[in-house]
mmCIF file of C-alpha atoms in Angstrom:
data_model
loop_
_atom_site.group_PDB
_atom_site.id
_atom_site.type_symbol
_atom_site.label_atom_id
_atom_site.label_comp_id
_atom_site.label_asym_id
_atom_site.label_seq_id
_atom_site.Cartn_x
_atom_site.Cartn_y
_atom_site.Cartn_z
ATOM 1 C CA MET B 1 15.904 -26.413 -15.904
ATOM 2 C CA SER B 2 16.900 -23.951 -18.650
ATOM 3 C CA GLU B 3 18.467 -20.541 -17.995
ATOM 4 C CA LYS B 4 15.227 -18.923 -19.204
ATOM 5 C CA GLU B 5 13.185 -20.954 -16.713
ATOM 6 C CA ILE B 6 15.518 -19.935 -13.882
ATOM 7 C CA ILE B 7 15.223 -16.264 -14.862
ATOM 8 C CA MET B 8 11.438 -16.527 -15.073
ATOM 9 C CA LYS B 9 11.088 -17.530 -11.423
ATOM 10 C CA TYR B 10 9.624 -14.530 -9.660
ATOM 11 C CA SER B 11 8.270 -13.384 -6.321
ATOM 12 C CA VAL B 12 5.143 -11.298 -5.816
ATOM 13 C CA ILE B 13 5.213 -9.012 -2.791
ATOM 14 C CA LEU B 14 1.831 -7.903 -1.466
ATOM 15 C CA PRO B 15 2.221 -5.100 1.108
ATOM 16 C CA VAL B 16 -1.028 -5.134 3.053
ATOM 17 C CA TYR B 17 -2.905 -3.140 5.660
ATOM 18 C CA ASN B 18 -6.523 -4.040 6.464
ATOM 19 C CA GLU B 19 -6.860 -6.276 3.409
ATOM 20 C CA ALA B 20 -8.512 -9.301 5.050
ATOM 21 C CA GLU B 21 -11.357 -9.049 2.536
ATOM 22 C CA ASN B 22 -9.038 -9.172 -0.472
ATOM 23 C CA ILE B 23 -5.938 -11.308 0.040
ATOM 24 C CA ALA B 24 -7.540 -14.727 -0.439
ATOM 25 C CA ASP B 25 -8.819 -13.680 -3.871
ATOM 26 C CA MET B 26 -5.362 -12.337 -4.736
ATOM 27 C CA VAL B 27 -3.633 -15.572 -3.767
ATOM 28 C CA ARG B 28 -6.122 -17.692 -5.699
ATOM 29 C CA GLY B 29 -5.704 -15.526 -8.783
ATOM 30 C CA LEU B 30 -1.904 -15.483 -8.657
ATOM 31 C CA THR B 31 -1.580 -19.235 -8.175
ATOM 32 C CA ALA B 32 -3.952 -19.798 -11.115
ATOM 33 C CA LEU B 33 -1.688 -17.958 -13.580
ATOM 34 C CA GLU B 34 -0.171 -20.028 -16.394
ATOM 35 C CA GLU B 35 3.226 -19.021 -14.996
ATOM 36 C CA PRO B 36 2.493 -18.594 -11.272
ATOM 37 C CA PRO B 37 4.976 -16.916 -8.926
ATOM 38 C CA ALA B 38 7.481 -19.097 -7.107
ATOM 39 C CA GLU B 39 6.520 -17.260 -3.936
ATOM 40 C CA ILE B 40 3.840 -14.838 -2.794
ATOM 41 C CA ARG B 41 5.017 -12.783 0.167
ATOM 42 C CA ILE B 42 2.174 -11.159 2.081
ATOM 43 C CA VAL B 43 3.789 -8.456 4.227
ATOM 44 C CA ASP B 44 1.339 -7.142 6.797
ATOM 45 C CA ASP B 45 1.779 -3.710 8.383
ATOM 46 C CA ARG B 46 0.176 -4.818 11.683
ATOM 47 C CA SER B 47 -3.422 -4.635 10.467
ATOM 48 C CA PRO B 48 -6.126 -4.611 13.167
ATOM 49 C CA ASP B 49 -8.618 -6.484 10.950
ATOM 50 C CA GLY B 50 -7.023 -9.949 11.118
ATOM 51 C CA THR B 51 -5.156 -9.739 7.811
ATOM 52 C CA PHE B 52 -2.062 -11.463 9.207
ATOM 53 C CA ARG B 53 -4.020 -14.357 10.713
ATOM 54 C CA LEU B 54 -5.646 -14.945 7.349
ATOM 55 C CA ALA B 55 -2.244 -14.741 5.638
ATOM 56 C CA GLN B 56 -0.964 -17.447 7.986
ATOM 57 C CA THR B 57 -3.957 -19.627 7.081
ATOM 58 C CA LEU B 58 -3.248 -19.122 3.374
ATOM 59 C CA GLU B 59 0.405 -20.012 3.991
ATOM 60 C CA LYS B 60 -0.690 -23.436 5.244
ATOM 61 C CA GLU B 61 -2.970 -23.944 2.250
ATOM 62 C CA TYR B 62 -0.676 -22.708 -0.541
ATOM 63 C CA PRO B 63 3.001 -23.826 -0.680
ATOM 64 C CA SER B 64 4.079 -20.601 -2.417
ATOM 65 C CA VAL B 65 2.618 -18.234 0.201
ATOM 66 C CA ARG B 66 4.850 -16.641 2.851
ATOM 67 C CA ALA B 67 3.162 -14.626 5.607
ATOM 68 C CA MET B 68 5.322 -11.866 7.102
ATOM 69 C CA LEU B 69 4.927 -8.989 9.515
ATOM 70 C CA ASN B 70 6.633 -5.751 8.543
ATOM 71 C CA PRO B 71 9.603 -5.643 10.961
ATOM 72 C CA GLY B 72 10.392 -1.986 10.334
ATOM 73 C CA ALA B 73 8.707 1.392 10.571
ATOM 74 C CA LYS B 74 4.972 1.319 9.932
ATOM 75 C CA SER B 75 4.809 2.227 6.241
ATOM 76 C CA LEU B 76 4.121 0.720 2.858
ATOM 77 C CA ALA B 77 7.716 1.388 1.811
ATOM 78 C CA ALA B 78 9.074 -0.591 4.757
ATOM 79 C CA SER B 79 6.717 -3.478 3.981
ATOM 80 C CA VAL B 80 7.802 -3.608 0.337
ATOM 81 C CA THR B 81 11.474 -3.397 1.271
ATOM 82 C CA ALA B 82 11.120 -6.214 3.815
ATOM 83 C CA GLY B 83 9.410 -8.390 1.215
ATOM 84 C CA PHE B 84 12.079 -7.694 -1.387
ATOM 85 C CA ASP B 85 14.846 -8.379 1.141
ATOM 86 C CA ALA B 86 13.353 -11.766 2.004
ATOM 87 C CA ALA B 87 12.471 -12.840 -1.551
ATOM 88 C CA GLU B 88 14.419 -15.767 -2.968
ATOM 89 C CA THR B 89 13.992 -15.280 -6.725
ATOM 90 C CA GLU B 90 15.722 -13.131 -9.340
ATOM 91 C CA ILE B 91 12.611 -11.117 -10.260
ATOM 92 C CA LEU B 92 10.789 -9.100 -7.601
ATOM 93 C CA LEU B 93 7.291 -7.788 -8.294
ATOM 94 C CA CYS B 94 5.161 -5.508 -6.128
ATOM 95 C CA MET B 95 1.436 -4.950 -6.533
ATOM 96 C CA ASP B 96 -1.516 -3.797 -4.460
ATOM 97 C CA ALA B 97 -3.650 -6.449 -2.797
ATOM 98 C CA ASP B 98 -6.920 -4.549 -3.145
ATOM 99 C CA GLY B 99 -7.712 -5.598 -6.710
ATOM 100 C CA GLN B 100 -6.798 -2.299 -8.381
ATOM 101 C CA HIS B 101 -3.794 -3.960 -10.039
ATOM 102 C CA ARG B 102 -4.996 -6.764 -12.306
ATOM 103 C CA ILE B 103 -3.424 -10.177 -11.864
ATOM 104 C CA CYS B 104 -3.604 -10.758 -15.618
ATOM 105 C CA ASP B 105 -1.095 -7.902 -16.092
ATOM 106 C CA VAL B 106 1.564 -9.588 -13.934
ATOM 107 C CA PRO B 107 3.109 -11.594 -16.836
ATOM 108 C CA LYS B 108 3.752 -8.383 -18.810
ATOM 109 C CA LEU B 109 6.071 -7.052 -16.117
ATOM 110 C CA VAL B 110 7.739 -10.395 -15.446
ATOM 111 C CA HIS B 111 8.482 -10.971 -19.131
ATOM 112 C CA ALA B 112 9.860 -7.440 -19.484
ATOM 113 C CA ILE B 113 12.450 -8.207 -16.788
ATOM 114 C CA ALA B 114 13.199 -11.665 -18.204
ATOM 115 C CA ASP B 115 13.797 -10.010 -21.589
ATOM 116 C CA GLY B 116 16.453 -7.688 -20.179
ATOM 117 C CA ALA B 117 14.834 -4.700 -18.470
ATOM 118 C CA ASP B 118 16.231 -3.677 -15.088
ATOM 119 C CA MET B 119 12.822 -2.409 -14.004
ATOM 120 C CA ALA B 120 9.314 -2.732 -15.425
ATOM 121 C CA ILE B 121 6.525 -0.315 -14.509
ATOM 122 C CA GLY B 122 2.824 -0.929 -14.915
ATOM 123 C CA SER B 123 1.531 2.234 -16.572
ATOM 124 C CA ARG B 124 -2.039 3.387 -17.038
ATOM 125 C CA TYR B 125 -0.840 5.747 -19.765
ATOM 126 C CA ALA B 126 1.348 3.409 -21.841
ATOM 127 C CA GLU B 127 -0.003 1.627 -24.924
ATOM 128 C CA GLY B 128 -2.667 -0.863 -23.854
ATOM 129 C CA GLY B 129 -3.162 0.845 -20.495
ATOM 130 C CA GLY B 130 -6.136 2.672 -19.081
ATOM 131 C CA PHE B 131 -8.888 2.625 -16.492
ATOM 132 C CA ALA B 132 -11.656 0.081 -16.015
ATOM 133 C CA GLU B 133 -13.970 2.962 -15.107
ATOM 134 C CA LYS B 134 -13.602 6.677 -15.710
ATOM 135 C CA TRP B 135 -11.736 8.570 -12.996
ATOM 136 C CA ASN B 136 -12.963 11.910 -11.726
ATOM 137 C CA PHE B 137 -11.178 15.060 -12.869
ATOM 138 C CA PHE B 138 -9.266 15.571 -9.600
ATOM 139 C CA ARG B 139 -7.689 12.096 -9.615
ATOM 140 C CA VAL B 140 -6.668 12.334 -13.277
ATOM 141 C CA LEU B 141 -5.188 15.781 -12.649
ATOM 142 C CA MET B 142 -3.275 14.514 -9.621
ATOM 143 C CA SER B 143 -1.882 11.559 -11.563
ATOM 144 C CA ARG B 144 -0.784 13.678 -14.519
ATOM 145 C CA THR B 145 0.701 16.328 -12.230
ATOM 146 C CA ALA B 146 2.713 13.658 -10.414
ATOM 147 C CA ALA B 147 4.335 12.552 -13.668
ATOM 148 C CA MET B 148 5.165 16.133 -14.631
ATOM 149 C CA MET B 149 6.649 16.862 -11.201
ATOM 150 C CA ALA B 150 8.810 13.729 -11.298
ATOM 151 C CA PHE B 151 10.261 14.836 -14.613
ATOM 152 C CA VAL B 152 10.793 18.478 -13.631
ATOM 153 C CA VAL B 153 12.406 17.734 -10.254
ATOM 154 C CA LEU B 154 14.161 14.388 -10.806
ATOM 155 C CA ARG B 155 14.314 14.125 -14.604
ATOM 156 C CA VAL B 156 12.539 10.770 -14.337
ATOM 157 C CA ALA B 157 10.691 10.407 -17.628
ATOM 158 C CA VAL B 158 7.956 7.868 -16.935
ATOM 159 C CA ARG B 159 4.272 8.399 -17.592
ATOM 160 C CA ASP B 160 2.893 6.857 -14.414
ATOM 161 C CA PRO B 161 5.245 7.292 -11.424
ATOM 162 C CA MET B 162 2.438 6.686 -8.900
ATOM 163 C CA SER B 163 1.035 3.384 -10.212
ATOM 164 C CA GLY B 164 2.761 1.277 -7.527
ATOM 165 C CA PHE B 165 2.739 -1.796 -9.814
ATOM 166 C CA PHE B 166 6.304 -2.707 -10.763
ATOM 167 C CA ALA B 167 8.981 -5.371 -11.066
ATOM 168 C CA VAL B 168 12.742 -5.121 -10.663
ATOM 169 C CA LYS B 169 15.753 -7.384 -10.980
ATOM 170 C CA LYS B 170 17.005 -8.567 -7.619
ATOM 171 C CA GLY B 171 20.546 -7.495 -8.537
ATOM 172 C CA SER B 172 19.366 -3.985 -9.411
ATOM 173 C CA PHE B 173 17.413 -3.735 -6.170
ATOM 174 C CA ARG B 174 20.370 -4.889 -4.089
ATOM 175 C CA ARG B 175 22.605 -2.319 -5.750
ATOM 176 C CA ILE B 176 20.446 0.594 -4.625
ATOM 177 C CA ARG B 177 19.236 -0.956 -1.358
ATOM 178 C CA PRO B 178 21.701 0.958 0.911
ATOM 179 C CA ALA B 179 20.205 4.267 -0.217
ATOM 180 C CA LEU B 180 16.526 3.383 0.254
ATOM 181 C CA SER B 181 14.622 5.306 2.908
ATOM 182 C CA PRO B 182 12.956 3.023 5.481
ATOM 183 C CA ASP B 183 9.986 5.361 5.761
ATOM 184 C CA GLY B 184 9.747 6.526 2.167
ATOM 185 C CA PHE B 185 6.441 7.534 0.599
ATOM 186 C CA LYS B 186 6.257 6.259 -2.997
ATOM 187 C CA ILE B 187 8.621 3.302 -2.987
ATOM 188 C CA MET B 188 8.334 2.599 -6.720
ATOM 189 C CA LEU B 189 9.467 6.088 -7.691
ATOM 190 C CA GLU B 190 12.256 6.028 -5.111
ATOM 191 C CA ILE B 191 13.599 2.731 -6.478
ATOM 192 C CA LEU B 192 13.325 4.055 -10.039
ATOM 193 C CA TYR B 193 15.177 7.268 -9.204
ATOM 194 C CA LEU B 194 17.949 5.480 -7.312
ATOM 195 C CA LEU B 195 18.313 2.967 -10.129
ATOM 196 C CA THR B 196 18.789 5.692 -12.737
ATOM 197 C CA LEU B 197 21.058 7.574 -10.327
ATOM 198 C CA SER B 198 23.293 4.515 -9.966
ATOM 199 C CA ASP B 199 23.197 3.642 -13.672
ATOM 200 C CA PRO B 200 21.981 6.240 -16.201
ATOM 201 C CA GLY B 201 21.858 3.451 -18.780
ATOM 202 C CA ALA B 202 19.480 1.262 -16.778
ATOM 203 C CA GLN B 203 16.690 -0.185 -18.907
ATOM 204 C CA VAL B 204 13.218 0.785 -17.706
ATOM 205 C CA LYS B 205 10.194 -0.639 -19.523
ATOM 206 C CA GLU B 206 6.672 0.764 -19.195
ATOM 207 C CA CYS B 207 3.942 -1.845 -19.671
ATOM 208 C CA GLY B 208 0.328 -0.885 -20.260
ATOM 209 C CA ILE B 209 -2.017 -1.946 -17.453
ATOM 210 C CA VAL B 210 -5.709 -1.402 -16.793
ATOM 211 C CA PHE B 211 -6.425 0.101 -13.382
ATOM 212 C CA GLU B 212 -9.468 -1.345 -11.638
ATOM 213 C CA LEU B 213 -11.629 0.080 -8.892
ATOM 214 C CA ARG B 214 -10.825 -1.186 -5.421
ATOM 215 C CA LYS B 215 -12.643 -4.518 -4.905
ATOM 216 C CA LYS B 216 -13.538 -4.278 -1.210
ATOM 217 C CA GLY B 217 -12.748 -1.993 1.730
ATOM 218 C CA GLU B 218 -11.900 1.697 1.722
ATOM 219 C CA SER B 219 -9.468 3.595 -0.471
ATOM 220 C CA LYS B 220 -6.338 4.915 1.240
ATOM 221 C CA LEU B 221 -6.062 7.966 -1.018
ATOM 222 C CA SER B 222 -6.050 11.153 1.048
ATOM 223 C CA ALA B 223 -6.102 14.854 0.232
ATOM 224 C CA ASP B 224 -2.495 15.426 1.317
ATOM 225 C CA THR B 225 -1.063 12.808 -1.054
ATOM 226 C CA ILE B 226 0.294 15.298 -3.576
ATOM 227 C CA LEU B 227 1.965 17.387 -0.829
ATOM 228 C CA ARG B 228 3.699 14.336 0.620
ATOM 229 C CA TYR B 229 4.721 13.380 -2.889
ATOM 230 C CA LEU B 230 6.242 16.804 -3.547
ATOM 231 C CA ARG B 231 8.134 16.626 -0.261
ATOM 232 C CA MET B 232 9.558 13.259 -1.302
ATOM 233 C CA LEU B 233 10.678 14.598 -4.693
ATOM 234 C CA LEU B 234 12.468 17.531 -3.086
ATOM 235 C CA LEU B 235 14.183 15.324 -0.499
ATOM 236 C CA LEU B 236 15.439 12.979 -3.212
ATOM 237 C CA PHE B 237 16.648 15.916 -5.293
ATOM 238 C CA PHE B 238 18.557 17.682 -2.517
ATOM 239 C CA ARG B 239 20.013 14.416 -1.189
ATOM 240 C CA ARG B 240 21.107 13.055 -4.581
ATOM 241 C CA GLY B 241 24.817 13.450 -3.837
ATOM 242 C CA ALA B 242 24.577 11.616 -0.516
ATOM 243 C CA LEU B 243 22.381 8.932 -2.077
ATOM 244 C CA ARG B 244 24.893 8.348 -4.862
ATOM 245 C CA LYS B 245 27.661 7.913 -2.273
ATOM 246 C CA LYS B 246 25.586 5.344 -0.353
ATOM 247 C CA ILE B 247 25.030 3.350 -3.526
ATOM 248 C CA THR B 248 28.718 3.489 -4.447
ATOM 249 C CA ALA B 249 29.798 2.477 -0.944
ATOM 250 C CA GLY B 250 27.403 -0.477 -1.079
#
């Protein structure tokens, strides 16, 4: 196996809550890719709808599937962190399991990491990105405001800090792991901020993605999202010195 082939091995982490209607389609789509993931880790946040039982069934059917329960605090961030901690490859990729993140965009992020980026972000506002259907004014405003706030407060200059579709080198993730909050809100932005905090020269690549409507089930977007997001930005800003020390201490 060549060095390139070793680098290209990647894990997809699917943090899930009440996604029993969607995860089988996700697994089928991921395993059908020309370059499928070496492992698909379905990390369930104790869903009441039978998601974990279905994940266990898929694990028996597909050799690459790993069914996990989130062992930490009940949150998406804890589920993602648990999946990344357990992953066995050099590229770690996180995406939603509800169909809003397109499986066909996965190779863009994986190749960006294989080509040298420390982190790759799926962006609806980068070249080639967009929306499958027009968003309403409030959601577009919220998304754009989130990007502006991330830059103003944290000096993180990315166009889509709330996309939730991203990949990172395992080594980069491990470097910032001690500073990650177990109950964080937007895990992608937190990882990005800590990565740039630990290494201002870290390479971050934005890849254009098309954002789909949720396939089945209900959206988890709530009215207080932007307030929780602002609280997270301020906490990261005021704790930056302590976070830097945690990263340095390892």
